């Protein structure tokens, strides 16, 4: 079967890239090419920005309820083809189909619906000014206005979920968009682009330019008419984007890497269900979630018993064909990433760590024989400063670290250049609240992991993030305020 040929969406039309250049898109579970992605260039970005600039005044003055209706319609069209989207997402990224079906695509739909509602409810503030002096009463009110054309750049690990997490608030707030999904997982965004035409978005409002980061991504960030860039990806790329954007005083929101701690105290309720969540927090989506807890801190008094129960569960995780219901872990997203993660496991051994389980690739027979699978891996015995404990691996590798007391747990957890998310497992409420204030992370989960309410702020501190997404924070990022003062 010839590979699926994806297109860009520019000015309301599905288009091949200007230079007719294409990138191979692999199915990670099979290790073979199944699609071709436009290898677009700056001329495609120029065309998309041009279209978005023409569409911007009309979209900004479109009543919020009409913008909301189009986002709702797009959500409904995706929902009506949920199975197709889930299969495509799983095939493109290597993640278990069941995960794409129950998490990625439903959450992408929720993003569109949530921000459709946000468009309708975003208000402005007003203040009556009374100075006490005669004749100086005034009312101040704030206009919250879209920025114009904005850029949205997203990664490969939760492709449609994070793509919609950016384009939905950008469009809801009245901006026109030039978006770039990851070239490694471009398929579902391309399908969304097709459906946006069916939904009835005016041409030029949503543009999708597929291609590589250093060409298309860079051109989006550098373009003088792009007023803001919302980026999710690695810290290295984020730092580069921030530097380029700074030269133009461009607004940026950066969601980047993590090296998240999960902290288990001796008094934690370690029911089977909670233990399952702790295991999932390390290995869901093959550990390819920025929020995964890759440093598992366990109080020394329960360390030995906890470790055995934990390892039993990790060893029982099934690595296999993403299409099989029984597969807990699918394939790593690309051959390059697979090799990188295997290299990190080798490094963990070289640093003196003991591999307690996993530690190698997994061969899956049949159609997945050439796929990029890695066994869930647990390592212990590494010092805090070891690279394995400091650098993001973004794969199924968890480092076990014992601690004696709360202050040591806090010191180990905060000893990181990252600050995305932490989870704390304890039944001591005072400790939970105390630690929540002291852990230097944008998100702290108490006795849970990855529970998300779209109204809450999402983002990291230190080198994990700049700015917040979600709820009103996203609507604020994609708008600017103007204050009007009327004397009466
Ligand atoms: P990446 O930085 O390589 O790429 C992310 C996106 O940026 C891609 O679309 C890529 O094409 C583009 N890009 C690359 N170079 C660019 C450049 N010079 N200019 C503009 N755009 C460029 O990241 P990745 O490997 O796709 O994703 C994995 C990373 O994403 C991990 O570090 C992970 O922690 C992070 N991530 C963070 C969050 C979060 O919310 N904090 C969520 C998911 C993933």
Short mmCIF file of C-alpha atoms and ligand atoms in Angstrom, two decimals:
data_model
loop_
_atom_site.label_atom_id
_atom_site.label_comp_id
_atom_site.label_asym_id
_atom_site.label_seq_id
_atom_site.Cartn_x
_atom_site.Cartn_y
_atom_site.Cartn_z
CA UNK A 1 0.00 0.00 0.00
CA UNK A 2 1.44 3.40 -0.91
CA UNK A 3 2.08 5.69 2.04
CA UNK A 4 -0.51 8.19 3.21
CA UNK A 5 0.44 11.63 1.85
CA UNK A 6 -0.31 14.40 4.32
CA UNK A 7 -0.89 18.03 3.41
CA UNK A 8 -0.55 21.48 4.87
CA UNK A 9 -3.62 23.59 5.53
CA UNK A 10 -3.03 27.11 4.26
CA UNK A 11 -5.70 29.70 3.56
CA UNK A 12 -8.45 27.12 3.87
CA UNK A 13 -6.91 24.77 1.29
CA UNK A 14 -5.09 21.47 1.70
CA UNK A 15 -1.77 21.96 -0.04
CA UNK A 16 1.44 20.13 -0.82
CA UNK A 17 4.60 21.90 0.33
CA UNK A 18 5.92 24.59 -1.96
CA UNK A 19 9.14 22.73 -2.77
CA UNK A 20 7.47 19.32 -3.12
CA UNK A 21 9.77 17.87 -0.43
CA UNK A 22 8.57 15.10 1.92
CA UNK A 23 9.62 13.45 5.16
CA UNK A 24 9.12 9.78 6.00
CA UNK A 25 6.71 9.11 8.87
CA UNK A 26 7.33 5.80 10.61
CA UNK A 27 5.05 3.42 12.43
CA UNK A 28 7.19 2.82 15.54
CA UNK A 29 5.65 -0.57 16.31
CA UNK A 30 6.60 -1.89 12.86
CA UNK A 31 9.68 0.22 12.21
CA UNK A 32 8.43 1.02 8.70
CA UNK A 33 7.28 4.08 6.76
CA UNK A 34 3.50 4.51 6.51
CA UNK A 35 3.06 8.18 5.67
CA UNK A 36 4.78 11.14 4.05
CA UNK A 37 4.78 14.50 5.78
CA UNK A 38 5.35 17.81 4.00
CA UNK A 39 8.93 18.95 4.52
CA UNK A 40 7.76 22.54 4.31
CA UNK A 41 9.98 25.58 4.16
CA UNK A 42 9.86 29.22 5.17
CA UNK A 43 7.94 30.03 1.98
CA UNK A 44 5.06 27.81 3.21
CA UNK A 45 5.20 29.59 6.58
CA UNK A 46 5.16 32.97 4.80
CA UNK A 47 2.05 31.91 2.86
CA UNK A 48 0.37 30.72 6.07
CA UNK A 49 1.18 33.93 7.95
CA UNK A 50 -0.07 35.95 5.00
CA UNK A 51 -3.38 34.06 5.05
CA UNK A 52 -3.64 34.34 8.83
CA UNK A 53 -2.94 38.09 8.70
CA UNK A 54 -5.72 38.64 6.16
CA UNK A 55 -8.14 36.58 8.23
CA UNK A 56 -7.21 38.19 11.56
CA UNK A 57 -9.48 41.29 11.60
CA UNK A 58 -12.54 39.29 10.54
CA UNK A 59 -11.95 36.55 13.10
CA UNK A 60 -11.24 39.02 15.91
CA UNK A 61 -14.57 40.72 15.27
CA UNK A 62 -16.52 37.45 14.91
CA UNK A 63 -18.84 37.21 17.91
CA UNK A 64 -17.57 34.85 20.60
CA UNK A 65 -20.59 32.58 20.30
CA UNK A 66 -19.82 31.98 16.62
CA UNK A 67 -16.19 31.19 17.36
CA UNK A 68 -17.38 28.84 20.09
CA UNK A 69 -19.84 27.16 17.74
CA UNK A 70 -17.09 26.38 15.23
CA UNK A 71 -14.85 24.92 17.94
CA UNK A 72 -17.79 22.81 19.15
CA UNK A 73 -18.45 21.65 15.62
CA UNK A 74 -14.81 20.63 15.17
CA UNK A 75 -14.97 18.73 18.48
CA UNK A 76 -18.09 16.94 17.31
CA UNK A 77 -16.54 15.98 13.96
CA UNK A 78 -13.49 14.52 15.70
CA UNK A 79 -15.73 12.66 18.13
CA UNK A 80 -17.72 11.18 15.26
CA UNK A 81 -14.43 9.73 13.93
CA UNK A 82 -12.86 8.92 17.29
CA UNK A 83 -11.86 5.38 16.32
CA UNK A 84 -10.11 6.59 13.19
CA UNK A 85 -8.26 9.30 15.11
CA UNK A 86 -7.24 6.86 17.86
CA UNK A 87 -5.94 4.29 15.38
CA UNK A 88 -3.96 6.95 13.53
CA UNK A 89 -2.50 8.39 16.75
CA UNK A 90 -1.46 4.97 17.98
CA UNK A 91 0.03 3.99 14.64
CA UNK A 92 1.94 7.27 14.37
CA UNK A 93 3.33 7.40 17.93
CA UNK A 94 3.58 3.75 19.02
CA UNK A 95 1.32 4.30 22.05
CA UNK A 96 -1.22 1.63 23.01
CA UNK A 97 -4.41 2.04 21.01
CA UNK A 98 -6.47 1.87 24.18
CA UNK A 99 -4.61 4.91 25.54
CA UNK A 100 -5.23 6.91 22.37
CA UNK A 101 -8.89 5.88 22.46
CA UNK A 102 -9.50 6.64 26.13
CA UNK A 103 -7.10 9.51 26.84
CA UNK A 104 -5.47 11.30 23.89
CA UNK A 105 -8.42 11.79 21.57
CA UNK A 106 -11.14 12.33 24.22
CA UNK A 107 -8.93 14.92 25.88
CA UNK A 108 -8.31 16.65 22.57
CA UNK A 109 -12.09 16.85 22.13
CA UNK A 110 -12.44 18.22 25.69
CA UNK A 111 -9.83 20.88 24.95
CA UNK A 112 -11.89 22.16 22.03
CA UNK A 113 -15.12 22.07 24.04
CA UNK A 114 -13.62 23.63 27.12
CA UNK A 115 -12.14 26.59 25.26
CA UNK A 116 -15.33 27.02 23.24
CA UNK A 117 -17.01 27.61 26.61
CA UNK A 118 -14.14 29.84 27.74
CA UNK A 119 -14.67 32.05 24.67
CA UNK A 120 -18.23 32.63 25.86
CA UNK A 121 -17.39 33.33 29.47
CA UNK A 122 -14.24 35.41 29.22
CA UNK A 123 -15.16 38.76 30.71
CA UNK A 124 -13.39 41.99 31.45
CA UNK A 125 -12.97 43.94 34.66
CA UNK A 126 -14.14 47.41 35.58
CA UNK A 127 -13.38 49.70 38.51
CA UNK A 128 -15.10 52.83 39.67
CA UNK A 129 -12.52 55.37 40.73
CA UNK A 130 -13.39 57.74 43.56
CA UNK A 131 -10.48 59.91 44.66
CA UNK A 132 -12.46 62.05 47.08
CA UNK A 133 -11.64 65.19 45.10
CA UNK A 134 -14.61 66.94 43.48
CA UNK A 135 -15.21 66.10 39.83
CA UNK A 136 -12.72 63.22 39.68
CA UNK A 137 -15.02 60.21 39.58
CA UNK A 138 -14.26 57.86 36.73
CA UNK A 139 -14.88 54.35 35.57
CA UNK A 140 -12.06 52.17 34.27
CA UNK A 141 -12.84 49.16 32.17
CA UNK A 142 -10.61 46.71 30.42
CA UNK A 143 -10.84 45.50 26.86
CA UNK A 144 -9.33 42.07 26.42
CA UNK A 145 -8.30 41.75 22.79
CA UNK A 146 -6.71 39.05 20.65
CA UNK A 147 -3.06 39.44 19.69
CA UNK A 148 -3.46 38.87 15.94
CA UNK A 149 -1.54 35.98 14.37
CA UNK A 150 -0.03 33.50 16.82
CA UNK A 151 2.22 30.45 16.44
CA UNK A 152 1.58 27.09 18.12
CA UNK A 153 4.35 24.45 18.17
CA UNK A 154 3.72 21.05 19.72
CA UNK A 155 5.64 17.81 20.41
CA UNK A 156 5.17 14.13 19.52
CA UNK A 157 4.29 12.47 22.82
CA UNK A 158 0.61 13.49 23.11
CA UNK A 159 0.19 14.74 19.55
CA UNK A 160 -3.46 15.78 19.13
CA UNK A 161 -3.97 16.39 22.82
CA UNK A 162 -1.23 19.05 23.01
CA UNK A 163 -1.93 20.44 19.54
CA UNK A 164 -5.53 21.22 20.52
CA UNK A 165 -4.42 22.42 23.97
CA UNK A 166 -2.81 25.33 22.11
CA UNK A 167 -4.93 26.01 19.05
CA UNK A 168 -8.24 25.87 20.99
CA UNK A 169 -7.53 28.80 23.36
CA UNK A 170 -5.73 30.73 20.62
CA UNK A 171 -8.78 30.51 18.32
CA UNK A 172 -11.28 30.96 21.14
CA UNK A 173 -9.60 34.22 22.11
CA UNK A 174 -9.98 35.52 18.56
CA UNK A 175 -6.50 34.99 17.15
CA UNK A 176 -5.67 33.43 13.82
CA UNK A 177 -3.18 30.60 14.03
CA UNK A 178 -0.17 29.16 12.27
CA UNK A 179 0.42 25.78 13.92
CA UNK A 180 3.12 23.16 13.56
CA UNK A 181 2.75 19.66 15.00
CA UNK A 182 5.81 17.48 15.45
CA UNK A 183 7.18 16.10 12.19
CA UNK A 184 7.49 12.75 14.00
CA UNK A 185 3.73 12.49 14.63
CA UNK A 186 2.01 14.75 12.09
CA UNK A 187 -1.01 12.61 11.16
CA UNK A 188 -3.86 13.51 13.51
CA UNK A 189 -3.21 17.26 13.21
CA UNK A 190 -3.40 16.86 9.42
CA UNK A 191 -6.76 15.10 9.79
CA UNK A 192 -7.97 17.81 12.16
CA UNK A 193 -7.00 20.35 9.49
CA UNK A 194 -9.24 18.60 6.97
CA UNK A 195 -12.12 18.56 9.43
CA UNK A 196 -11.70 22.26 10.22
CA UNK A 197 -12.71 22.97 6.61
CA UNK A 198 -15.79 20.77 7.03
CA UNK A 199 -16.58 22.52 10.32
CA UNK A 200 -16.72 25.81 8.44
CA UNK A 201 -13.81 27.81 9.84
CA UNK A 202 -13.24 30.83 7.58
CA UNK A 203 -10.17 30.42 5.38
CA UNK A 204 -6.91 31.56 6.91
CA UNK A 205 -8.14 31.33 10.52
CA UNK A 206 -6.39 28.01 11.19
CA UNK A 207 -3.26 27.19 9.19
CA UNK A 208 -1.19 24.07 9.73
CA UNK A 209 2.33 23.93 8.32
CA UNK A 210 3.96 20.55 8.62
CA UNK A 211 7.71 20.05 8.68
CA UNK A 212 10.89 20.13 10.68
CA UNK A 213 11.60 22.25 13.72
CA UNK A 214 14.70 24.06 12.53
CA UNK A 215 12.98 25.06 9.26
CA UNK A 216 9.22 25.47 9.83
CA UNK A 217 9.32 25.96 13.62
CA UNK A 218 12.14 28.43 13.42
CA UNK A 219 10.41 30.36 10.60
CA UNK A 220 7.25 30.64 12.73
CA UNK A 221 9.20 31.95 15.72
CA UNK A 222 11.19 34.41 13.59
CA UNK A 223 8.29 35.77 11.55
CA UNK A 224 7.74 39.43 12.39
CA UNK A 225 3.94 39.19 12.03
CA UNK A 226 3.60 36.36 14.55
CA UNK A 227 2.82 38.09 17.81
CA UNK A 228 3.18 35.20 20.24
CA UNK A 229 4.44 31.63 20.29
CA UNK A 230 3.05 28.88 22.45
CA UNK A 231 5.55 26.01 22.55
CA UNK A 232 5.65 22.58 24.15
CA UNK A 233 8.76 20.46 23.74
CA UNK A 234 12.26 20.01 25.05
CA UNK A 235 14.06 22.49 27.25
CA UNK A 236 16.85 22.86 24.67
CA UNK A 237 14.40 23.91 21.93
CA UNK A 238 12.46 26.11 24.37
CA UNK A 239 15.59 27.96 25.34
CA UNK A 240 16.41 28.56 21.67
CA UNK A 241 12.87 29.83 20.98
CA UNK A 242 13.00 32.17 23.98
CA UNK A 243 16.28 33.65 22.72
CA UNK A 244 14.93 34.23 19.19
CA UNK A 245 11.62 35.63 20.47
CA UNK A 246 13.40 38.01 22.84
CA UNK A 247 14.98 39.88 19.92
CA UNK A 248 11.46 40.82 18.78
CA UNK A 249 9.93 41.20 22.27
CA UNK A 250 7.56 38.44 21.25
CA UNK A 251 5.32 36.86 23.88
CA UNK A 252 6.24 33.22 24.54
CA UNK A 253 4.76 30.44 26.62
CA UNK A 254 7.10 27.49 27.10
CA UNK A 255 6.17 24.05 28.41
CA UNK A 256 9.32 21.96 28.58
CA UNK A 257 10.99 18.92 30.07
CA UNK A 258 10.73 17.36 33.52
CA UNK A 259 12.50 15.05 35.93
CA UNK A 260 9.61 14.58 38.26
CA UNK A 261 9.75 13.07 41.73
CA UNK A 262 7.14 10.72 43.18
CA UNK A 263 7.63 10.72 46.97
CA UNK A 264 6.33 7.77 48.95
CA UNK A 265 6.23 8.12 52.75
CA UNK A 266 6.04 5.22 55.16
CA UNK A 267 2.54 6.30 56.19
CA UNK A 268 1.20 6.23 52.60
CA UNK A 269 -1.89 4.21 51.81
CA UNK A 270 -0.24 1.66 49.55
CA UNK A 271 -3.40 -0.11 48.49
CA UNK A 272 -3.19 -2.05 45.24
CA UNK A 273 -4.96 0.78 43.44
CA UNK A 274 -2.50 3.39 44.69
CA UNK A 275 0.47 1.20 43.88
CA UNK A 276 -0.92 0.75 40.38
CA UNK A 277 -1.09 4.53 40.00
CA UNK A 278 2.51 4.89 41.20
CA UNK A 279 3.57 2.31 38.60
CA UNK A 280 1.51 4.04 35.91
CA UNK A 281 3.07 7.39 36.82
CA UNK A 282 6.44 5.99 35.74
CA UNK A 283 5.51 3.94 32.71
CA UNK A 284 2.32 5.28 31.12
CA UNK A 285 2.82 5.97 27.42
CA UNK A 286 6.24 4.20 27.68
CA UNK A 287 7.36 6.93 30.09
CA UNK A 288 6.98 9.43 27.26
CA UNK A 289 4.90 11.92 29.22
CA UNK A 290 6.50 15.07 30.54
CA UNK A 291 4.65 14.45 33.84
CA UNK A 292 5.94 10.91 34.42
CA UNK A 293 7.60 10.38 37.79
CA UNK A 294 11.05 9.18 36.82
CA UNK A 295 12.56 9.63 40.29
CA UNK A 296 10.79 7.43 42.81
CA UNK A 297 11.72 8.51 46.34
CA UNK A 298 10.79 5.96 49.01
CA UNK A 299 11.14 6.33 52.78
CA UNK A 300 13.88 4.01 53.99
CA UNK A 301 11.76 2.29 56.67
CA UNK A 302 9.52 0.78 53.96
CA UNK A 303 12.05 0.74 51.12
CA UNK A 304 12.67 -3.02 50.94
CA UNK A 305 9.05 -4.12 51.16
CA UNK A 306 7.86 -1.38 48.83
CA UNK A 307 10.55 -2.23 46.27
CA UNK A 308 9.48 -5.87 46.05
CA UNK A 309 5.78 -5.07 45.62
CA UNK A 310 6.63 -2.36 43.08
CA UNK A 311 8.96 -4.59 41.07
CA UNK A 312 6.39 -7.39 40.95
CA UNK A 313 4.01 -4.99 39.27
CA UNK A 314 6.55 -3.50 36.88
CA UNK A 315 7.68 -6.97 35.78
CA UNK A 316 4.05 -7.82 35.06
CA UNK A 317 3.64 -4.92 32.60
CA UNK A 318 3.23 -6.23 29.07
CA UNK A 319 5.22 -4.64 26.25
CA UNK A 320 3.73 -5.41 22.87
CA UNK A 321 1.77 -4.56 19.77
CA UNK A 322 -0.06 -1.29 20.51
CA UNK A 323 -3.17 -2.73 18.85
CA UNK A 324 -3.43 -5.50 21.45
CA UNK A 325 -5.66 -4.72 24.42
CA UNK A 326 -3.22 -6.55 26.67
CA UNK A 327 -0.26 -4.26 25.86
CA UNK A 328 0.55 -1.86 28.70
CA UNK A 329 3.49 -0.32 26.84
CA UNK A 330 3.81 0.14 23.10
CA UNK A 331 6.83 1.20 21.05
CA UNK A 332 9.19 4.14 21.51
CA UNK A 333 8.29 6.94 19.12
CA UNK A 334 11.34 6.76 16.83
CA UNK A 335 14.49 4.78 16.24
CA UNK A 336 16.58 7.78 17.36
CA UNK A 337 14.65 8.05 20.61
CA UNK A 338 14.79 4.29 21.16
CA UNK A 339 18.58 4.41 20.81
CA UNK A 340 18.79 7.43 23.10
CA UNK A 341 16.82 5.68 25.85
CA UNK A 342 18.87 2.50 25.54
CA UNK A 343 21.98 4.68 25.82
CA UNK A 344 20.59 6.23 29.02
CA UNK A 345 20.07 2.74 30.48
CA UNK A 346 23.68 1.85 29.66
CA UNK A 347 24.79 5.07 31.27
CA UNK A 348 22.81 4.23 34.43
CA UNK A 349 24.82 1.01 34.74
CA UNK A 350 28.07 2.83 34.00
CA UNK A 351 27.23 5.32 36.75
CA UNK A 352 27.06 2.46 39.21
CA UNK A 353 23.32 1.81 39.22
CA UNK A 354 21.85 -1.65 39.64
CA UNK A 355 19.23 -2.55 37.05
CA UNK A 356 16.48 -4.28 39.03
CA UNK A 357 14.27 -5.10 36.07
CA UNK A 358 14.11 -4.43 32.34
CA UNK A 359 17.26 -2.80 31.03
CA UNK A 360 16.99 -3.81 27.42
CA UNK A 361 14.99 -3.78 24.23
CA UNK A 362 12.10 -6.19 23.74
CA UNK A 363 11.50 -8.22 20.60
CA UNK A 364 7.84 -8.49 19.72
CA UNK A 365 7.13 -11.26 17.25
CA UNK A 366 4.97 -10.98 14.16
CA UNK A 367 4.19 -7.67 12.50
CA UNK A 368 6.08 -5.81 15.24
CA UNK A 369 9.36 -7.68 14.80
CA UNK A 370 11.21 -4.55 13.64
CA UNK A 371 9.54 -2.23 16.17
CA UNK A 372 11.30 -0.09 18.77
CA UNK A 373 10.27 -1.60 22.10
CA UNK A 374 12.00 -1.22 25.47
CA UNK A 375 11.24 -3.09 28.68
CA UNK A 376 10.11 -1.05 31.70
CA UNK A 377 13.31 -0.51 33.62
CA UNK A 378 13.97 0.18 37.29
CA UNK A 379 17.37 1.17 38.58
CA UNK A 380 18.62 1.79 42.12
CA UNK A 381 21.80 2.79 43.91
CA UNK A 382 22.56 6.00 42.05
CA UNK A 383 23.73 9.16 43.78
CA UNK A 384 21.53 12.26 43.57
CA UNK A 385 23.96 13.93 41.19
CA UNK A 386 24.08 11.01 38.73
CA UNK A 387 23.03 12.00 35.20
CA UNK A 388 20.31 9.35 35.37
CA UNK A 389 18.76 11.29 38.27
CA UNK A 390 19.30 14.71 36.73
CA UNK A 391 18.61 14.44 33.01
CA UNK A 392 15.25 13.82 31.43
CA UNK A 393 15.24 10.40 29.73
CA UNK A 394 11.62 10.49 28.51
CA UNK A 395 11.35 6.72 28.40
CA UNK A 396 10.37 3.76 30.61
CA UNK A 397 13.15 4.23 33.14
CA UNK A 398 12.55 4.89 36.85
CA UNK A 399 15.26 5.49 39.43
CA UNK A 400 14.54 4.33 42.99
CA UNK A 401 15.98 6.61 45.68
CA UNK A 402 15.66 5.99 49.44
CA UNK A 403 15.30 8.85 51.94
CA UNK A 404 15.18 9.07 55.73
CA UNK A 405 12.85 11.94 56.56
CA UNK A 406 10.74 14.74 55.14
CA UNK A 407 13.54 17.28 54.92
CA UNK A 408 15.77 14.88 53.03
CA UNK A 409 12.92 13.99 50.65
CA UNK A 410 12.35 17.68 49.99
CA UNK A 411 16.04 18.33 49.36
CA UNK A 412 16.35 15.41 46.92
CA UNK A 413 13.14 16.31 45.11
CA UNK A 414 14.12 19.96 44.65
CA UNK A 415 17.67 19.09 43.59
CA UNK A 416 16.85 19.41 39.89
CA UNK A 417 17.04 22.00 37.17
CA UNK A 418 13.49 20.99 36.30
CA UNK A 419 10.30 21.86 38.16
CA UNK A 420 7.31 20.47 36.32
CA UNK A 421 5.35 18.10 38.57
CA UNK A 422 5.70 16.16 41.82
CA UNK A 423 3.49 13.61 43.49
CA UNK A 424 3.41 12.96 47.23
CA UNK A 425 2.05 9.81 48.79
CA UNK A 426 1.19 10.21 52.50
CA UNK A 427 -1.79 10.06 54.85
CA UNK A 428 -0.43 12.91 56.95
CA UNK A 429 -2.44 15.92 55.77
CA UNK A 430 -0.23 18.47 57.49
CA UNK A 431 2.82 17.05 55.76
CA UNK A 432 1.01 17.03 52.42
CA UNK A 433 0.13 20.73 52.70
CA UNK A 434 3.55 21.66 54.08
CA UNK A 435 5.39 19.93 51.26
CA UNK A 436 3.05 21.28 48.59
CA UNK A 437 4.20 24.78 49.44
CA UNK A 438 7.88 23.84 49.51
CA UNK A 439 8.25 21.59 46.47
CA UNK A 440 9.52 23.78 43.64
CA UNK A 441 7.19 22.38 40.99
CA UNK A 442 4.32 23.89 39.01
CA UNK A 443 2.01 21.00 39.85
CA UNK A 444 1.89 18.91 43.05
CA UNK A 445 -0.36 15.86 43.23
CA UNK A 446 -1.25 14.46 46.63
CA UNK A 447 -2.09 10.74 46.58
CA UNK A 448 -2.79 10.85 42.85
CA UNK A 449 -1.13 11.49 39.52
CA UNK A 450 -2.06 13.24 36.31
CA UNK A 451 -5.54 14.22 37.37
CA UNK A 452 -6.34 17.26 35.26
CA UNK A 453 -9.04 19.88 35.54
CA UNK A 454 -8.83 22.10 32.47
CA UNK A 455 -9.68 25.17 34.55
CA UNK A 456 -6.50 24.92 36.60
CA UNK A 457 -3.13 26.43 35.68
CA UNK A 458 -0.70 24.02 34.06
CA UNK A 459 3.04 24.55 33.73
CA UNK A 460 6.44 24.21 35.32
CA UNK A 461 9.00 26.24 37.17
CA UNK A 462 12.75 26.46 36.66
CA UNK A 463 13.77 24.92 33.31
CA UNK A 464 10.44 23.16 32.90
CA UNK A 465 8.43 26.14 31.91
CA UNK A 466 7.74 29.79 31.48
CA UNK A 467 4.13 30.86 31.78
CA UNK A 468 1.05 28.76 32.43
CA UNK A 469 -1.52 27.13 30.19
CA UNK A 470 -5.04 25.98 30.99
CA UNK A 471 -8.19 27.85 31.94
CA UNK A 472 -8.03 31.59 32.20
CA UNK A 473 -4.21 31.52 32.05
CA UNK A 474 -4.32 30.36 28.42
CA UNK A 475 -6.95 32.95 27.53
CA UNK A 476 -4.79 35.63 29.12
CA UNK A 477 -1.70 34.46 27.24
CA UNK A 478 -3.51 34.74 23.92
CA UNK A 479 -4.95 38.21 24.62
CA UNK A 480 -3.76 41.65 25.60
CA UNK A 481 -5.57 44.18 27.73
CA UNK A 482 -6.31 47.81 27.12
CA UNK A 483 -7.60 49.99 29.92
CA UNK A 484 -10.20 52.65 29.17
CA UNK A 485 -10.74 55.39 31.72
CA UNK A 486 -13.95 57.42 31.40
CA UNK A 487 -14.37 60.42 33.64
CA UNK A 488 -17.86 61.32 34.71
P1 LIG B 1 11.40 19.08 20.61
O1 LIG B 1 11.82 20.29 21.37
O2 LIG B 1 12.42 18.35 19.83
O3 LIG B 1 10.26 19.46 19.55
C1 LIG B 1 9.04 20.06 19.94
C2 LIG B 1 8.50 20.83 18.75
O4 LIG B 1 9.38 21.91 18.47
C3 LIG B 1 8.40 20.00 17.47
O5 LIG B 1 7.26 20.39 16.74
C4 LIG B 1 9.67 20.40 16.73
O6 LIG B 1 9.59 20.24 15.33
C5 LIG B 1 9.77 21.87 17.11
N1 LIG B 1 11.12 22.44 16.99
C6 LIG B 1 12.31 21.80 17.04
N2 LIG B 1 13.32 22.67 16.87
C7 LIG B 1 12.76 23.90 16.71
C8 LIG B 1 13.27 25.20 16.52
N3 LIG B 1 14.58 25.44 16.40
N4 LIG B 1 12.41 26.25 16.43
C9 LIG B 1 11.09 26.03 16.56
N5 LIG B 1 10.53 24.81 16.72
C10 LIG B 1 11.36 23.75 16.81
O7 LIG B 1 10.65 18.15 21.64
P2 LIG B 1 10.07 16.70 21.37
O8 LIG B 1 11.21 15.75 21.33
O9 LIG B 1 9.12 16.76 20.23
O10 LIG B 1 9.19 16.46 22.68
C11 LIG B 1 9.69 15.89 23.85
C12 LIG B 1 9.92 16.97 24.88
O11 LIG B 1 8.72 17.68 25.11
C13 LIG B 1 10.34 16.41 26.23
O12 LIG B 1 11.39 17.19 26.75
C14 LIG B 1 9.09 16.59 27.09
O13 LIG B 1 9.32 16.72 28.46
C15 LIG B 1 8.52 17.84 26.51
N6 LIG B 1 7.11 17.96 26.83
C16 LIG B 1 6.74 18.88 27.76
C17 LIG B 1 5.40 19.01 28.12
C18 LIG B 1 4.95 20.02 29.13
O14 LIG B 1 3.77 20.26 29.21
N7 LIG B 1 5.85 20.60 29.91
C19 LIG B 1 4.45 18.18 27.51
C20 LIG B 1 4.87 17.25 26.57
C21 LIG B 1 6.20 17.14 26.23
#
